[in-house]
Amino acid sequence: MPDLGEQFDALRQRGWTLCCFGAGKDFTGLGALIERGSYTDVLVVRSPESASAFGAMRVENGSPFLPDFVCWSLHGQAESIMIAALNIPDESKARPVFVRDKLCAIPASWPEPHILKPEDPI
């Protein structure tokens, strides 16, 4: 996987929460999220060739990593999607239109993520 450490550091500095799915040999992917009004911006890195960024509708007791509806989405190689995520404007006052996009959900086989909030020490 390309070294995305700088991009993840930049997301964290901008208030994003980082998530790691699995550890060691059970590692499955990386994620990040930040709440924006009625939705949550989410980043999922599955592999160097497969990543998604999207705005997930916030649902009580629902996971932003398994959205039923999204208001925007991007899919592509990890490095390109990370750069795009770093440039997402804060549209928290917008009233988004939500649509279904099954490419946004993480695989059902992924474990619960380990969470690193922006204020947590590394």
JSON list of C-alpha atoms in Angstrom, two decimals:
[
{"chain": "A", "resi": 1, "resn": "MET", "atom": "CA", "xyz": [0.00, 0.00, 0.00]},
{"chain": "A", "resi": 2, "resn": "PRO", "atom": "CA", "xyz": [1.39, 3.48, -0.76]},
{"chain": "A", "resi": 3, "resn": "ASP", "atom": "CA", "xyz": [2.56, 5.40, 2.31]},
{"chain": "A", "resi": 4, "resn": "LEU", "atom": "CA", "xyz": [-0.54, 7.38, 3.16]},
{"chain": "A", "resi": 5, "resn": "GLY", "atom": "CA", "xyz": [0.71, 8.43, 6.59]},
{"chain": "A", "resi": 6, "resn": "GLU", "atom": "CA", "xyz": [1.05, 12.10, 5.67]},
{"chain": "A", "resi": 7, "resn": "GLN", "atom": "CA", "xyz": [-2.48, 12.20, 4.27]},
{"chain": "A", "resi": 8, "resn": "PHE", "atom": "CA", "xyz": [-3.92, 10.48, 7.37]},
{"chain": "A", "resi": 9, "resn": "ASP", "atom": "CA", "xyz": [-1.97, 12.90, 9.60]},
{"chain": "A", "resi": 10, "resn": "ALA", "atom": "CA", "xyz": [-3.43, 15.83, 7.63]},
{"chain": "A", "resi": 11, "resn": "LEU", "atom": "CA", "xyz": [-6.97, 14.45, 7.99]},
{"chain": "A", "resi": 12, "resn": "ARG", "atom": "CA", "xyz": [-6.48, 14.03, 11.72]},
{"chain": "A", "resi": 13, "resn": "GLN", "atom": "CA", "xyz": [-5.19, 17.60, 12.04]},
{"chain": "A", "resi": 14, "resn": "ARG", "atom": "CA", "xyz": [-8.39, 18.76, 10.32]},
{"chain": "A", "resi": 15, "resn": "GLY", "atom": "CA", "xyz": [-10.60, 16.98, 12.87]},
{"chain": "A", "resi": 16, "resn": "TRP", "atom": "CA", "xyz": [-11.16, 13.59, 11.20]},
{"chain": "A", "resi": 17, "resn": "THR", "atom": "CA", "xyz": [-11.36, 10.42, 13.35]},
{"chain": "A", "resi": 18, "resn": "LEU", "atom": "CA", "xyz": [-9.13, 7.60, 12.08]},
{"chain": "A", "resi": 19, "resn": "CYS", "atom": "CA", "xyz": [-10.19, 3.94, 12.08]},
{"chain": "A", "resi": 20, "resn": "CYS", "atom": "CA", "xyz": [-8.18, 0.75, 11.61]},
{"chain": "A", "resi": 21, "resn": "PHE", "atom": "CA", "xyz": [-10.05, -2.42, 10.71]},
{"chain": "A", "resi": 22, "resn": "GLY", "atom": "CA", "xyz": [-8.16, -5.40, 12.13]},
{"chain": "A", "resi": 23, "resn": "ALA", "atom": "CA", "xyz": [-4.54, -5.65, 13.24]},
{"chain": "A", "resi": 24, "resn": "GLY", "atom": "CA", "xyz": [-1.46, -7.64, 12.27]},
{"chain": "A", "resi": 25, "resn": "LYS", "atom": "CA", "xyz": [-2.33, -10.55, 10.00]},
{"chain": "A", "resi": 26, "resn": "ASP", "atom": "CA", "xyz": [-6.03, -9.71, 10.49]},
{"chain": "A", "resi": 27, "resn": "PHE", "atom": "CA", "xyz": [-5.60, -6.16, 9.10]},
{"chain": "A", "resi": 28, "resn": "THR", "atom": "CA", "xyz": [-8.28, -5.48, 6.49]},
{"chain": "A", "resi": 29, "resn": "GLY", "atom": "CA", "xyz": [-8.32, -1.73, 5.84]},
{"chain": "A", "resi": 30, "resn": "LEU", "atom": "CA", "xyz": [-8.24, 1.86, 7.02]},
{"chain": "A", "resi": 31, "resn": "GLY", "atom": "CA", "xyz": [-10.91, 4.50, 7.39]},
{"chain": "A", "resi": 32, "resn": "ALA", "atom": "CA", "xyz": [-11.56, 8.04, 8.53]},
{"chain": "A", "resi": 33, "resn": "LEU", "atom": "CA", "xyz": [-14.68, 10.09, 9.24]},
{"chain": "A", "resi": 34, "resn": "ILE", "atom": "CA", "xyz": [-15.86, 13.56, 10.22]},
{"chain": "A", "resi": 35, "resn": "GLU", "atom": "CA", "xyz": [-19.41, 14.72, 11.00]},
{"chain": "A", "resi": 36, "resn": "ARG", "atom": "CA", "xyz": [-20.90, 17.44, 8.79]},
{"chain": "A", "resi": 37, "resn": "GLY", "atom": "CA", "xyz": [-24.42, 18.54, 9.60]},
{"chain": "A", "resi": 38, "resn": "SER", "atom": "CA", "xyz": [-26.87, 15.83, 8.50]},
{"chain": "A", "resi": 39, "resn": "TYR", "atom": "CA", "xyz": [-24.18, 13.54, 7.11]},
{"chain": "A", "resi": 40, "resn": "THR", "atom": "CA", "xyz": [-20.71, 12.18, 7.85]},
{"chain": "A", "resi": 41, "resn": "ASP", "atom": "CA", "xyz": [-17.81, 12.37, 5.39]},
{"chain": "A", "resi": 42, "resn": "VAL", "atom": "CA", "xyz": [-16.20, 8.94, 5.28]},
{"chain": "A", "resi": 43, "resn": "LEU", "atom": "CA", "xyz": [-13.00, 7.57, 3.76]},
{"chain": "A", "resi": 44, "resn": "VAL", "atom": "CA", "xyz": [-12.43, 3.82, 3.28]},
{"chain": "A", "resi": 45, "resn": "VAL", "atom": "CA", "xyz": [-9.08, 2.45, 2.03]},
{"chain": "A", "resi": 46, "resn": "ARG", "atom": "CA", "xyz": [-9.47, -1.23, 1.10]},
{"chain": "A", "resi": 47, "resn": "SER", "atom": "CA", "xyz": [-6.22, -1.65, -0.86]},
{"chain": "A", "resi": 48, "resn": "PRO", "atom": "CA", "xyz": [-3.84, 0.50, -2.96]},
{"chain": "A", "resi": 49, "resn": "GLU", "atom": "CA", "xyz": [-6.21, 0.04, -5.90]},
{"chain": "A", "resi": 50, "resn": "SER", "atom": "CA", "xyz": [-9.53, 0.39, -4.07]},
{"chain": "A", "resi": 51, "resn": "ALA", "atom": "CA", "xyz": [-10.70, 3.29, -1.95]},
{"chain": "A", "resi": 52, "resn": "SER", "atom": "CA", "xyz": [-13.89, 5.29, -1.54]},
{"chain": "A", "resi": 53, "resn": "ALA", "atom": "CA", "xyz": [-14.81, 8.62, -0.03]},
{"chain": "A", "resi": 54, "resn": "PHE", "atom": "CA", "xyz": [-18.45, 9.52, 0.49]},
{"chain": "A", "resi": 55, "resn": "GLY", "atom": "CA", "xyz": [-20.97, 11.51, 2.49]},
{"chain": "A", "resi": 56, "resn": "ALA", "atom": "CA", "xyz": [-23.02, 9.02, 4.53]},
{"chain": "A", "resi": 57, "resn": "MET", "atom": "CA", "xyz": [-26.45, 9.92, 5.87]},
{"chain": "A", "resi": 58, "resn": "ARG", "atom": "CA", "xyz": [-26.36, 9.93, 9.67]},
{"chain": "A", "resi": 59, "resn": "VAL", "atom": "CA", "xyz": [-28.68, 7.32, 11.15]},
{"chain": "A", "resi": 60, "resn": "GLU", "atom": "CA", "xyz": [-29.18, 6.66, 14.85]},
{"chain": "A", "resi": 61, "resn": "ASN", "atom": "CA", "xyz": [-27.38, 3.42, 15.79]},
{"chain": "A", "resi": 62, "resn": "GLY", "atom": "CA", "xyz": [-26.12, 3.09, 12.19]},
{"chain": "A", "resi": 63, "resn": "SER", "atom": "CA", "xyz": [-22.53, 2.82, 11.01]},
{"chain": "A", "resi": 64, "resn": "PRO", "atom": "CA", "xyz": [-21.25, 5.46, 8.56]},
{"chain": "A", "resi": 65, "resn": "PHE", "atom": "CA", "xyz": [-19.11, 2.65, 7.13]},
{"chain": "A", "resi": 66, "resn": "LEU", "atom": "CA", "xyz": [-22.27, 0.75, 6.10]},
{"chain": "A", "resi": 67, "resn": "PRO", "atom": "CA", "xyz": [-24.44, 3.54, 4.68]},
{"chain": "A", "resi": 68, "resn": "ASP", "atom": "CA", "xyz": [-27.88, 2.97, 3.22]},
{"chain": "A", "resi": 69, "resn": "PHE", "atom": "CA", "xyz": [-27.69, 6.36, 1.47]},
{"chain": "A", "resi": 70, "resn": "VAL", "atom": "CA", "xyz": [-24.92, 8.78, 0.50]},
{"chain": "A", "resi": 71, "resn": "CYS", "atom": "CA", "xyz": [-25.05, 12.37, -0.76]},
{"chain": "A", "resi": 72, "resn": "TRP", "atom": "CA", "xyz": [-21.81, 12.13, -2.76]},
{"chain": "A", "resi": 73, "resn": "SER", "atom": "CA", "xyz": [-19.19, 9.48, -3.51]},
{"chain": "A", "resi": 74, "resn": "LEU", "atom": "CA", "xyz": [-15.80, 9.00, -5.16]},
{"chain": "A", "resi": 75, "resn": "HIS", "atom": "CA", "xyz": [-14.13, 5.67, -5.94]},
{"chain": "A", "resi": 76, "resn": "GLY", "atom": "CA", "xyz": [-10.62, 4.94, -7.20]},
{"chain": "A", "resi": 77, "resn": "GLN", "atom": "CA", "xyz": [-7.03, 4.31, -6.21]},
{"chain": "A", "resi": 78, "resn": "ALA", "atom": "CA", "xyz": [-6.16, 4.99, -2.57]},
{"chain": "A", "resi": 79, "resn": "GLU", "atom": "CA", "xyz": [-3.71, 7.83, -3.14]},
{"chain": "A", "resi": 80, "resn": "SER", "atom": "CA", "xyz": [-6.07, 9.77, -5.43]},
{"chain": "A", "resi": 81, "resn": "ILE", "atom": "CA", "xyz": [-9.05, 9.32, -3.12]},
{"chain": "A", "resi": 82, "resn": "MET", "atom": "CA", "xyz": [-6.96, 10.42, -0.10]},
{"chain": "A", "resi": 83, "resn": "ILE", "atom": "CA", "xyz": [-5.98, 13.63, -1.91]},
{"chain": "A", "resi": 84, "resn": "ALA", "atom": "CA", "xyz": [-9.63, 14.21, -2.80]},
{"chain": "A", "resi": 85, "resn": "ALA", "atom": "CA", "xyz": [-10.70, 13.64, 0.82]},
{"chain": "A", "resi": 86, "resn": "LEU", "atom": "CA", "xyz": [-8.21, 16.26, 1.96]},
{"chain": "A", "resi": 87, "resn": "ASN", "atom": "CA", "xyz": [-9.90, 18.77, -0.34]},
{"chain": "A", "resi": 88, "resn": "ILE", "atom": "CA", "xyz": [-13.55, 18.14, 0.57]},
{"chain": "A", "resi": 89, "resn": "PRO", "atom": "CA", "xyz": [-15.12, 21.49, 1.51]},
{"chain": "A", "resi": 90, "resn": "ASP", "atom": "CA", "xyz": [-17.13, 21.78, 4.71]},
{"chain": "A", "resi": 91, "resn": "GLU", "atom": "CA", "xyz": [-20.66, 21.79, 3.36]},
{"chain": "A", "resi": 92, "resn": "SER", "atom": "CA", "xyz": [-22.28, 21.30, 6.76]},
{"chain": "A", "resi": 93, "resn": "LYS", "atom": "CA", "xyz": [-24.94, 23.94, 6.07]},
{"chain": "A", "resi": 94, "resn": "ALA", "atom": "CA", "xyz": [-25.98, 22.35, 2.76]},
{"chain": "A", "resi": 95, "resn": "ARG", "atom": "CA", "xyz": [-29.12, 20.22, 2.45]},
{"chain": "A", "resi": 96, "resn": "PRO", "atom": "CA", "xyz": [-27.82, 17.17, 0.59]},
{"chain": "A", "resi": 97, "resn": "VAL", "atom": "CA", "xyz": [-29.81, 14.78, -1.58]},
{"chain": "A", "resi": 98, "resn": "PHE", "atom": "CA", "xyz": [-29.14, 11.16, -0.62]},
{"chain": "A", "resi": 99, "resn": "VAL", "atom": "CA", "xyz": [-28.90, 8.24, -3.07]},
{"chain": "A", "resi": 100, "resn": "ARG", "atom": "CA", "xyz": [-27.93, 4.56, -2.78]},
{"chain": "A", "resi": 101, "resn": "ASP", "atom": "CA", "xyz": [-24.34, 3.57, -3.65]},
{"chain": "A", "resi": 102, "resn": "LYS", "atom": "CA", "xyz": [-23.42, 0.02, -2.65]},
{"chain": "A", "resi": 103, "resn": "LEU", "atom": "CA", "xyz": [-19.75, 0.64, -3.51]},
{"chain": "A", "resi": 104, "resn": "CYS", "atom": "CA", "xyz": [-19.48, 2.78, -0.37]},
{"chain": "A", "resi": 105, "resn": "ALA", "atom": "CA", "xyz": [-20.03, 0.03, 2.21]},
{"chain": "A", "resi": 106, "resn": "ILE", "atom": "CA", "xyz": [-17.10, -1.80, 3.74]},
{"chain": "A", "resi": 107, "resn": "PRO", "atom": "CA", "xyz": [-17.11, -5.59, 3.29]},
{"chain": "A", "resi": 108, "resn": "ALA", "atom": "CA", "xyz": [-19.35, -7.31, 5.85]},
{"chain": "A", "resi": 109, "resn": "SER", "atom": "CA", "xyz": [-16.38, -9.51, 6.85]},
{"chain": "A", "resi": 110, "resn": "TRP", "atom": "CA", "xyz": [-14.37, -6.58, 8.21]},
{"chain": "A", "resi": 111, "resn": "PRO", "atom": "CA", "xyz": [-14.03, -6.43, 12.03]},
{"chain": "A", "resi": 112, "resn": "GLU", "atom": "CA", "xyz": [-15.12, -3.51, 14.21]},
{"chain": "A", "resi": 113, "resn": "PRO", "atom": "CA", "xyz": [-12.58, -0.68, 13.78]},
{"chain": "A", "resi": 114, "resn": "HIS", "atom": "CA", "xyz": [-10.05, 0.57, 16.30]},
{"chain": "A", "resi": 115, "resn": "ILE", "atom": "CA", "xyz": [-10.79, 4.31, 16.66]},
{"chain": "A", "resi": 116, "resn": "LEU", "atom": "CA", "xyz": [-8.26, 7.16, 16.96]},
{"chain": "A", "resi": 117, "resn": "LYS", "atom": "CA", "xyz": [-9.95, 10.51, 17.56]},
{"chain": "A", "resi": 118, "resn": "PRO", "atom": "CA", "xyz": [-8.15, 13.76, 16.62]},
{"chain": "A", "resi": 119, "resn": "GLU", "atom": "CA", "xyz": [-7.51, 14.58, 20.28]},
{"chain": "A", "resi": 120, "resn": "ASP", "atom": "CA", "xyz": [-6.11, 11.11, 21.13]},
{"chain": "A", "resi": 121, "resn": "PRO", "atom": "CA", "xyz": [-2.32, 10.83, 21.52]},
{"chain": "A", "resi": 122, "resn": "ILE", "atom": "CA", "xyz": [-0.52, 8.67, 18.97]}
]
